[in-house]
Amino acid sequence: MHPITIRKARPADLQKLLVFEQGIITAERSYDPTLKEDPIHYYDLEKMIA
């Protein structure tokens, strides 16, 4: 098994995290018809990283 490194997110990570979040939303959309139209966000990632 490969070791896992956990670190705090950096501002440079923001774009990748936003893409990842949208991937999760896309996957969940078929299970939850109550999700609003795109674009939606679960978290204010920019604020969380700052």
Tab-separated table of C-alpha atoms in Angstrom:
chain	number	residue	atom	x	y	z
A	1	MET	CA	0.000	0.000	0.000
A	2	HIS	CA	1.242	3.489	-0.844
A	3	PRO	CA	1.732	5.949	2.011
A	4	ILE	CA	-0.738	8.804	2.231
A	5	THR	CA	0.404	12.328	2.972
A	6	ILE	CA	-2.120	14.732	4.460
A	7	ARG	CA	-1.440	18.454	4.330
A	8	LYS	CA	-3.348	21.708	4.414
A	9	ALA	CA	-4.622	22.946	1.068
A	10	ARG	CA	-2.787	25.868	-0.503
A	11	PRO	CA	-4.160	28.612	-2.754
A	12	ALA	CA	-2.430	26.875	-5.684
A	13	ASP	CA	-4.702	23.843	-5.059
A	14	LEU	CA	-7.941	25.794	-5.497
A	15	GLN	CA	-8.600	25.021	-9.169
A	16	LYS	CA	-8.061	21.274	-8.688
A	17	LEU	CA	-10.298	21.267	-5.620
A	18	LEU	CA	-13.070	23.076	-7.515
A	19	VAL	CA	-12.866	20.507	-10.338
A	20	PHE	CA	-12.937	17.680	-7.774
A	21	GLU	CA	-15.978	19.206	-6.048
A	22	GLN	CA	-17.847	19.459	-9.367
A	23	GLY	CA	-17.011	15.805	-10.069
A	24	ILE	CA	-18.620	14.833	-6.771
A	25	ILE	CA	-21.686	16.946	-7.561
A	26	THR	CA	-21.958	15.365	-11.025
A	27	ALA	CA	-21.806	11.878	-9.504
A	28	GLU	CA	-24.412	12.709	-6.852
A	29	ARG	CA	-26.801	14.506	-9.209
A	30	SER	CA	-28.352	11.236	-10.460
A	31	TYR	CA	-29.145	10.256	-6.855
A	32	ASP	CA	-30.506	13.625	-5.714
A	33	PRO	CA	-32.943	15.380	-8.057
A	34	THR	CA	-33.271	18.263	-5.575
A	35	LEU	CA	-29.785	19.601	-6.359
A	36	LYS	CA	-29.917	23.064	-7.904
A	37	GLU	CA	-28.764	23.740	-11.455
A	38	ASP	CA	-25.037	24.182	-12.096
A	39	PRO	CA	-22.943	25.767	-10.930
A	40	ILE	CA	-23.402	24.818	-7.290
A	41	HIS	CA	-20.825	24.479	-4.548
A	42	TYR	CA	-20.979	22.537	-1.312
A	43	TYR	CA	-18.248	24.601	0.320
A	44	ASP	CA	-16.637	28.018	-0.050
A	45	LEU	CA	-13.277	26.451	-0.843
A	46	GLU	CA	-11.562	29.779	-1.470
A	47	LYS	CA	-12.531	30.986	1.997
A	48	MET	CA	-11.557	27.676	3.595
A	49	ILE	CA	-8.064	27.822	2.085
A	50	ALA	CA	-7.392	31.470	2.987
